[in-house]
PDB file of C-alpha atoms in Angstrom:
ATOM      1  CA  MET A   1       4.758  12.029 -23.345  1.00  0.00           C
ATOM      2  CA  THR A   2       1.939  14.040 -24.921  1.00  0.00           C
ATOM      3  CA  GLN A   3      -0.159  16.493 -22.969  1.00  0.00           C
ATOM      4  CA  ALA A   4      -3.230  14.257 -23.391  1.00  0.00           C
ATOM      5  CA  ALA A   5      -1.341  11.187 -22.191  1.00  0.00           C
ATOM      6  CA  SER A   6      -0.030  12.986 -19.080  1.00  0.00           C
ATOM      7  CA  PHE A   7      -3.374  14.568 -18.132  1.00  0.00           C
ATOM      8  CA  GLU A   8      -4.618  13.658 -14.653  1.00  0.00           C
ATOM      9  CA  PRO A   9      -8.170  14.586 -13.640  1.00  0.00           C
ATOM     10  CA  GLU A  10      -8.245  16.998 -10.716  1.00  0.00           C
ATOM     11  CA  SER A  11     -10.225  14.583  -8.562  1.00  0.00           C
ATOM     12  CA  GLU A  12      -7.582  11.867  -9.070  1.00  0.00           C
ATOM     13  CA  ARG A  13      -4.794  14.294  -8.210  1.00  0.00           C
ATOM     14  CA  VAL A  14      -6.592  15.311  -5.010  1.00  0.00           C
ATOM     15  CA  ALA A  15      -7.300  11.675  -4.121  1.00  0.00           C
ATOM     16  CA  ARG A  16      -3.655  10.758  -4.714  1.00  0.00           C
ATOM     17  CA  GLN A  17      -2.406  13.592  -2.488  1.00  0.00           C
ATOM     18  CA  LEU A  18      -4.835  12.789   0.325  1.00  0.00           C
ATOM     19  CA  ARG A  19      -4.089   9.061   0.029  1.00  0.00           C
ATOM     20  CA  ASP A  20      -0.355   9.679   0.319  1.00  0.00           C
ATOM     21  CA  GLU A  21      -0.853  11.970   3.313  1.00  0.00           C
ATOM     22  CA  ILE A  22      -3.027   9.370   5.067  1.00  0.00           C
ATOM     23  CA  LEU A  23      -0.627   6.490   4.375  1.00  0.00           C
ATOM     24  CA  ASP A  24       2.431   8.591   5.286  1.00  0.00           C
ATOM     25  CA  GLY A  25       0.854   9.580   8.598  1.00  0.00           C
ATOM     26  CA  VAL A  26       0.519  13.274   7.748  1.00  0.00           C
ATOM     27  CA  ARG A  27      -3.236  13.036   8.325  1.00  0.00           C
ATOM     28  CA  ALA A  28      -3.737  11.000  11.492  1.00  0.00           C
ATOM     29  CA  PRO A  29      -6.569   8.525  12.090  1.00  0.00           C
ATOM     30  CA  GLY A  30      -9.705  10.377  13.125  1.00  0.00           C
ATOM     31  CA  SER A  31      -8.658  13.620  11.401  1.00  0.00           C
ATOM     32  CA  ARG A  32     -11.556  15.559   9.881  1.00  0.00           C
ATOM     33  CA  LEU A  33     -11.658  15.961   6.107  1.00  0.00           C
ATOM     34  CA  VAL A  34     -13.997  18.858   5.359  1.00  0.00           C
ATOM     35  CA  GLU A  35     -14.753  19.575   1.694  1.00  0.00           C
ATOM     36  CA  ARG A  36     -14.656  23.361   2.056  1.00  0.00           C
ATOM     37  CA  ASP A  37     -11.395  23.377   4.002  1.00  0.00           C
ATOM     38  CA  LEU A  38      -9.676  20.889   1.695  1.00  0.00           C
ATOM     39  CA  ALA A  39     -10.749  22.832  -1.382  1.00  0.00           C
ATOM     40  CA  ALA A  40      -9.196  26.013   0.035  1.00  0.00           C
ATOM     41  CA  GLU A  41      -6.059  24.171   1.154  1.00  0.00           C
ATOM     42  CA  LEU A  42      -5.495  22.456  -2.198  1.00  0.00           C
ATOM     43  CA  GLY A  43      -6.612  25.356  -4.385  1.00  0.00           C
ATOM     44  CA  VAL A  44      -9.457  23.516  -6.123  1.00  0.00           C
ATOM     45  CA  SER A  45     -13.241  23.628  -6.175  1.00  0.00           C
ATOM     46  CA  ARG A  46     -15.294  21.438  -3.856  1.00  0.00           C
ATOM     47  CA  LEU A  47     -16.411  19.039  -6.615  1.00  0.00           C
ATOM     48  CA  PRO A  48     -13.027  17.283  -7.140  1.00  0.00           C
ATOM     49  CA  VAL A  49     -12.599  17.104  -3.358  1.00  0.00           C
ATOM     50  CA  ARG A  50     -16.021  15.456  -3.040  1.00  0.00           C
ATOM     51  CA  ASP A  51     -15.148  12.945  -5.767  1.00  0.00           C
ATOM     52  CA  ALA A  52     -11.751  12.269  -4.179  1.00  0.00           C
ATOM     53  CA  LEU A  53     -13.326  11.582  -0.789  1.00  0.00           C
ATOM     54  CA  ARG A  54     -15.774   9.148  -2.404  1.00  0.00           C
ATOM     55  CA  SER A  55     -12.835   7.287  -3.946  1.00  0.00           C
ATOM     56  CA  LEU A  56     -11.033   7.100  -0.608  1.00  0.00           C
ATOM     57  CA  VAL A  57     -14.202   5.854   1.099  1.00  0.00           C
ATOM     58  CA  ALA A  58     -14.423   3.090  -1.534  1.00  0.00           C
ATOM     59  CA  GLU A  59     -10.764   2.216  -0.843  1.00  0.00           C
ATOM     60  CA  GLY A  60     -11.487   1.860   2.867  1.00  0.00           C
ATOM     61  CA  LEU A  61      -9.164   4.671   3.976  1.00  0.00           C
ATOM     62  CA  VAL A  62     -11.815   7.253   4.866  1.00  0.00           C
ATOM     63  CA  THR A  63     -15.087   7.030   6.789  1.00  0.00           C
ATOM     64  CA  PRO A  64     -17.940   9.258   5.566  1.00  0.00           C
ATOM     65  CA  ARG A  65     -19.860  11.552   7.867  1.00  0.00           C
ATOM     66  CA  PRO A  66     -23.156  13.433   7.285  1.00  0.00           C
ATOM     67  CA  ARG A  67     -23.209  16.431   4.961  1.00  0.00           C
ATOM     68  CA  SER A  68     -19.857  17.440   3.487  1.00  0.00           C
ATOM     69  CA  TRP A  69     -17.074  15.936   5.561  1.00  0.00           C
ATOM     70  CA  ALA A  70     -15.385  12.680   6.469  1.00  0.00           C
ATOM     71  CA  VAL A  71     -12.657  11.371   8.783  1.00  0.00           C
ATOM     72  CA  VAL A  72      -9.479   9.410   8.228  1.00  0.00           C
ATOM     73  CA  ARG A  73     -10.360   5.833   9.104  1.00  0.00           C
ATOM     74  CA  GLU A  74      -9.256   4.486  12.469  1.00  0.00           C
ATOM     75  CA  PHE A  75      -8.393   0.821  11.925  1.00  0.00           C
ATOM     76  CA  THR A  76      -9.352  -1.380  14.862  1.00  0.00           C
ATOM     77  CA  ALA A  77      -7.580  -4.518  16.064  1.00  0.00           C
ATOM     78  CA  SER A  78     -10.361  -6.491  14.363  1.00  0.00           C
ATOM     79  CA  ASP A  79      -9.717  -4.626  11.099  1.00  0.00           C
ATOM     80  CA  VAL A  80      -6.021  -5.481  11.308  1.00  0.00           C
ATOM     81  CA  ALA A  81      -6.809  -9.147  11.978  1.00  0.00           C
ATOM     82  CA  ASP A  82      -9.133  -9.242   8.958  1.00  0.00           C
ATOM     83  CA  LEU A  83      -6.530  -7.591   6.747  1.00  0.00           C
ATOM     84  CA  ASN A  84      -3.835 -10.011   7.867  1.00  0.00           C
ATOM     85  CA  GLU A  85      -6.065 -13.004   7.104  1.00  0.00           C
ATOM     86  CA  VAL A  86      -6.767 -11.750   3.587  1.00  0.00           C
ATOM     87  CA  ARG A  87      -3.157 -10.738   3.041  1.00  0.00           C
ATOM     88  CA  GLY A  88      -1.968 -14.195   4.078  1.00  0.00           C
ATOM     89  CA  ALA A  89      -4.104 -15.959   1.473  1.00  0.00           C
ATOM     90  CA  PHE A  90      -3.486 -13.356  -1.237  1.00  0.00           C
ATOM     91  CA  GLU A  91       0.286 -13.146  -0.914  1.00  0.00           C
ATOM     92  CA  ALA A  92       0.891 -16.873  -0.538  1.00  0.00           C
ATOM     93  CA  LEU A  93      -0.628 -17.346  -3.996  1.00  0.00           C
ATOM     94  CA  THR A  94       0.819 -14.172  -5.513  1.00  0.00           C
ATOM     95  CA  PHE A  95       4.424 -14.849  -4.549  1.00  0.00           C
ATOM     96  CA  ARG A  96       4.210 -18.485  -5.628  1.00  0.00           C
ATOM     97  CA  LEU A  97       2.893 -17.527  -9.077  1.00  0.00           C
ATOM     98  CA  ALA A  98       5.507 -14.769  -9.351  1.00  0.00           C
ATOM     99  CA  ALA A  99       8.278 -17.318  -8.788  1.00  0.00           C
ATOM    100  CA  GLN A 100       6.809 -19.566 -11.469  1.00  0.00           C
ATOM    101  CA  ARG A 101       6.037 -16.876 -14.053  1.00  0.00           C
ATOM    102  CA  ARG A 102       8.524 -14.065 -13.532  1.00  0.00           C
ATOM    103  CA  THR A 103      10.206 -12.554 -16.590  1.00  0.00           C
ATOM    104  CA  ARG A 104      13.548 -10.851 -17.039  1.00  0.00           C
ATOM    105  CA  ASP A 105      11.912  -7.435 -17.422  1.00  0.00           C
ATOM    106  CA  GLY A 106       9.731  -8.059 -14.382  1.00  0.00           C
ATOM    107  CA  LEU A 107      12.741  -9.014 -12.284  1.00  0.00           C
ATOM    108  CA  ALA A 108      14.491  -5.831 -13.383  1.00  0.00           C
ATOM    109  CA  ARG A 109      11.514  -3.756 -12.161  1.00  0.00           C
ATOM    110  CA  LEU A 110      11.452  -5.659  -8.886  1.00  0.00           C
ATOM    111  CA  ARG A 111      15.204  -5.149  -8.394  1.00  0.00           C
ATOM    112  CA  GLU A 112      14.851  -1.413  -8.994  1.00  0.00           C
ATOM    113  CA  VAL A 113      12.100  -1.088  -6.380  1.00  0.00           C
ATOM    114  CA  LEU A 114      14.044  -3.263  -3.927  1.00  0.00           C
ATOM    115  CA  ASP A 115      17.193  -1.154  -4.317  1.00  0.00           C
ATOM    116  CA  THR A 116      15.142   1.963  -3.591  1.00  0.00           C
ATOM    117  CA  GLU A 117      13.702   0.327  -0.475  1.00  0.00           C
ATOM    118  CA  LEU A 118      17.081  -0.878   0.796  1.00  0.00           C
ATOM    119  CA  ALA A 119      18.687   2.533   0.312  1.00  0.00           C
ATOM    120  CA  ALA A 120      15.796   4.346   2.011  1.00  0.00           C
ATOM    121  CA  ALA A 121      15.717   1.908   4.948  1.00  0.00           C
ATOM    122  CA  ARG A 122      19.469   2.255   5.509  1.00  0.00           C
ATOM    123  CA  ALA A 123      19.173   6.046   5.353  1.00  0.00           C
ATOM    124  CA  GLY A 124      16.289   6.044   7.837  1.00  0.00           C
ATOM    125  CA  ASP A 125      13.898   7.565   5.295  1.00  0.00           C
ATOM    126  CA  GLU A 126      10.711   6.003   6.659  1.00  0.00           C
ATOM    127  CA  VAL A 127       8.241   7.431   4.138  1.00  0.00           C
ATOM    128  CA  ARG A 128      10.314   6.453   1.111  1.00  0.00           C
ATOM    129  CA  ALA A 129      11.100   2.999   2.522  1.00  0.00           C
ATOM    130  CA  ARG A 130       7.454   2.227   3.283  1.00  0.00           C
ATOM    131  CA  ARG A 131       6.317   3.413  -0.134  1.00  0.00           C
ATOM    132  CA  ALA A 132       8.974   1.279  -1.822  1.00  0.00           C
ATOM    133  CA  ALA A 133       8.016  -1.732   0.333  1.00  0.00           C
ATOM    134  CA  ALA A 134       4.404  -1.409  -0.839  1.00  0.00           C
ATOM    135  CA  ASP A 135       5.619  -0.968  -4.435  1.00  0.00           C
ATOM    136  CA  PHE A 136       7.592  -4.218  -4.050  1.00  0.00           C
ATOM    137  CA  HIS A 137       4.406  -6.131  -3.270  1.00  0.00           C
ATOM    138  CA  GLU A 138       2.559  -4.518  -6.175  1.00  0.00           C
ATOM    139  CA  VAL A 139       5.318  -5.424  -8.629  1.00  0.00           C
ATOM    140  CA  VAL A 140       5.241  -9.006  -7.344  1.00  0.00           C
ATOM    141  CA  THR A 141       1.509  -9.046  -8.112  1.00  0.00           C
ATOM    142  CA  SER A 142       2.263  -7.970 -11.679  1.00  0.00           C
ATOM    143  CA  LEU A 143       4.836 -10.777 -11.967  1.00  0.00           C
ATOM    144  CA  ALA A 144       2.153 -13.302 -10.988  1.00  0.00           C
ATOM    145  CA  ALA A 145       0.541 -12.561 -14.374  1.00  0.00           C
ATOM    146  CA  ASN A 146      -2.989 -13.274 -13.187  1.00  0.00           C
ATOM    147  CA  GLU A 147      -5.526 -10.647 -14.223  1.00  0.00           C
ATOM    148  CA  LEU A 148      -7.982 -11.488 -11.443  1.00  0.00           C
ATOM    149  CA  LEU A 149      -5.256 -11.133  -8.809  1.00  0.00           C
ATOM    150  CA  THR A 150      -4.340  -7.781 -10.342  1.00  0.00           C
ATOM    151  CA  GLU A 151      -7.971  -6.635 -10.114  1.00  0.00           C
ATOM    152  CA  LEU A 152      -8.187  -7.767  -6.485  1.00  0.00           C
ATOM    153  CA  GLU A 153      -4.933  -5.955  -5.718  1.00  0.00           C
ATOM    154  CA  ARG A 154      -6.396  -2.717  -7.097  1.00  0.00           C
ATOM    155  CA  VAL A 155      -9.447  -3.060  -4.844  1.00  0.00           C
ATOM    156  CA  MET A 156      -7.349  -3.779  -1.741  1.00  0.00           C
ATOM    157  CA  SER A 157      -4.391  -1.527  -2.540  1.00  0.00           C
ATOM    158  CA  GLY A 158      -5.208   1.325  -0.151  1.00  0.00           C
ATOM    159  CA  ARG A 159      -5.865  -0.903   2.856  1.00  0.00           C
ATOM    160  CA  MET A 160      -2.904  -3.169   2.083  1.00  0.00           C
ATOM    161  CA  ARG A 161      -0.607  -0.150   1.763  1.00  0.00           C
ATOM    162  CA  TRP A 162      -1.920   1.061   5.123  1.00  0.00           C
ATOM    163  CA  LEU A 163      -1.155  -2.332   6.662  1.00  0.00           C
ATOM    164  CA  LEU A 164       2.366  -2.300   5.215  1.00  0.00           C
ATOM    165  CA  SER A 165       2.880   1.211   6.617  1.00  0.00           C
ATOM    166  CA  GLN A 166       2.542  -0.251  10.137  1.00  0.00           C
ATOM    167  CA  HIS A 167       5.995  -1.843   9.909  1.00  0.00           C
ATOM    168  CA  ASP A 168       8.543  -0.097  12.119  1.00  0.00           C
ATOM    169  CA  ASP A 169      11.687  -2.181  11.543  1.00  0.00           C
ATOM    170  CA  LEU A 170      12.258  -1.070   7.966  1.00  0.00           C
ATOM    171  CA  ASN A 171      15.646  -2.761   7.613  1.00  0.00           C
ATOM    172  CA  VAL A 172      14.191  -6.143   8.571  1.00  0.00           C
ATOM    173  CA  ILE A 173      11.396  -5.788   6.014  1.00  0.00           C
ATOM    174  CA  ALA A 174      13.831  -4.696   3.293  1.00  0.00           C
ATOM    175  CA  GLU A 175      16.136  -7.638   4.031  1.00  0.00           C
ATOM    176  CA  GLN A 176      13.197 -10.041   3.888  1.00  0.00           C
ATOM    177  CA  HIS A 177      12.236  -8.563   0.535  1.00  0.00           C
ATOM    178  CA  GLU A 178      15.788  -9.125  -0.676  1.00  0.00           C
ATOM    179  CA  GLY A 179      15.518 -12.802   0.254  1.00  0.00           C
ATOM    180  CA  LEU A 180      12.174 -13.067  -1.524  1.00  0.00           C
ATOM    181  CA  TYR A 181      13.632 -11.400  -4.609  1.00  0.00           C
ATOM    182  CA  SER A 182      16.451 -13.971  -4.751  1.00  0.00           C
ATOM    183  CA  ALA A 183      14.023 -16.877  -4.370  1.00  0.00           C
ATOM    184  CA  ILE A 184      11.768 -15.496  -7.109  1.00  0.00           C
ATOM    185  CA  ALA A 185      14.773 -14.962  -9.385  1.00  0.00           C
ATOM    186  CA  ASP A 186      15.807 -18.601  -8.803  1.00  0.00           C
ATOM    187  CA  ARG A 187      12.239 -19.842  -9.359  1.00  0.00           C
ATOM    188  CA  ASP A 188      12.590 -21.592  -5.991  1.00  0.00           C
ATOM    189  CA  VAL A 189       8.904 -22.010  -5.119  1.00  0.00           C
ATOM    190  CA  ALA A 190       9.516 -23.946  -1.900  1.00  0.00           C
ATOM    191  CA  ARG A 191      11.877 -21.257  -0.641  1.00  0.00           C
ATOM    192  CA  VAL A 192       9.434 -18.524  -1.629  1.00  0.00           C
ATOM    193  CA  GLU A 193       6.641 -20.202   0.334  1.00  0.00           C
ATOM    194  CA  GLN A 194       8.845 -20.485   3.423  1.00  0.00           C
ATOM    195  CA  LEU A 195       9.996 -16.862   3.205  1.00  0.00           C
ATOM    196  CA  VAL A 196       6.475 -15.555   2.597  1.00  0.00           C
ATOM    197  CA  ALA A 197       5.270 -17.308   5.762  1.00  0.00           C
ATOM    198  CA  GLU A 198       8.107 -15.723   7.750  1.00  0.00           C
ATOM    199  CA  HIS A 199       7.487 -12.323   6.154  1.00  0.00           C
ATOM    200  CA  LEU A 200       3.771 -12.426   6.948  1.00  0.00           C
ATOM    201  CA  ALA A 201       4.437 -13.439  10.559  1.00  0.00           C
ATOM    202  CA  ALA A 202       6.934 -10.601  11.020  1.00  0.00           C
ATOM    203  CA  GLY A 203       4.603  -8.044   9.461  1.00  0.00           C
ATOM    204  CA  GLN A 204       1.656  -9.189  11.544  1.00  0.00           C
ATOM    205  CA  GLY A 205       3.702  -8.943  14.720  1.00  0.00           C
ATOM    206  CA  MET A 206       4.815  -5.391  13.899  1.00  0.00           C
ATOM    207  CA  ALA A 207       1.256  -4.267  13.074  1.00  0.00           C
ATOM    208  CA  VAL A 208      -0.140  -5.713  16.305  1.00  0.00           C
ATOM    209  CA  ALA A 209       2.677  -4.163  18.368  1.00  0.00           C
ATOM    210  CA  ARG A 210       2.042  -0.743  16.829  1.00  0.00           C
ATOM    211  CA  GLN A 211      -1.697  -1.027  17.533  1.00  0.00           C
ATOM    212  CA  ARG A 212      -1.007  -1.840  21.176  1.00  0.00           C
ATOM    213  CA  ALA A 213       1.479   1.005  21.507  1.00  0.00           C
ATOM    214  CA  ALA A 214      -1.075   3.452  20.072  1.00  0.00           C
ATOM    215  CA  LYS A 215      -3.656   2.648  22.743  1.00  0.00           C
ATOM    216  CA  PRO A 216      -3.937   5.326  25.463  1.00  0.00           C
TER     217      PRO A 216
END
């Protein structure tokens, strides 16, 4: 890869690091994100931090505050309900199209991500398992081969990854993904639709349970 091809703007690098820390739980909901402090912590000027925070606000992961700081978004029960409604409609279509349109190369990518998720879940590596679980859904979106769905996925990616990070039983999620992979590989649309419904119900239950447990 050439130097030009591998170049990543500083603001994107900062946004990626902060996004990962928010989704991995390193920066808890309600945590302050102050431009000056982040710039010192990350060894950059305040401008890329400001741009990164704007990106994260647009993704729905950060809530802006006056002047030069923000906070990690605290998702409410209503937010979770809204996300689950949108996820239900989005994934029902995405998985069905993936089963109809998947390619050999696409299946190979999906298998690679699934193997990573299964290994991480069995090893108890929560961060790696959750990241791989979110990657699984993003690869499925690519298999659907619908440009508008891909654009919508980009817009919702941060919030959807947050929602997927609320799953505590990582082995159950990984096993459900394995079943979905097999159904997609077999082009079994009816089976995919059944498994997606079960997967969504399980994920919704885990997210709601975690929200309740987090209440003081």
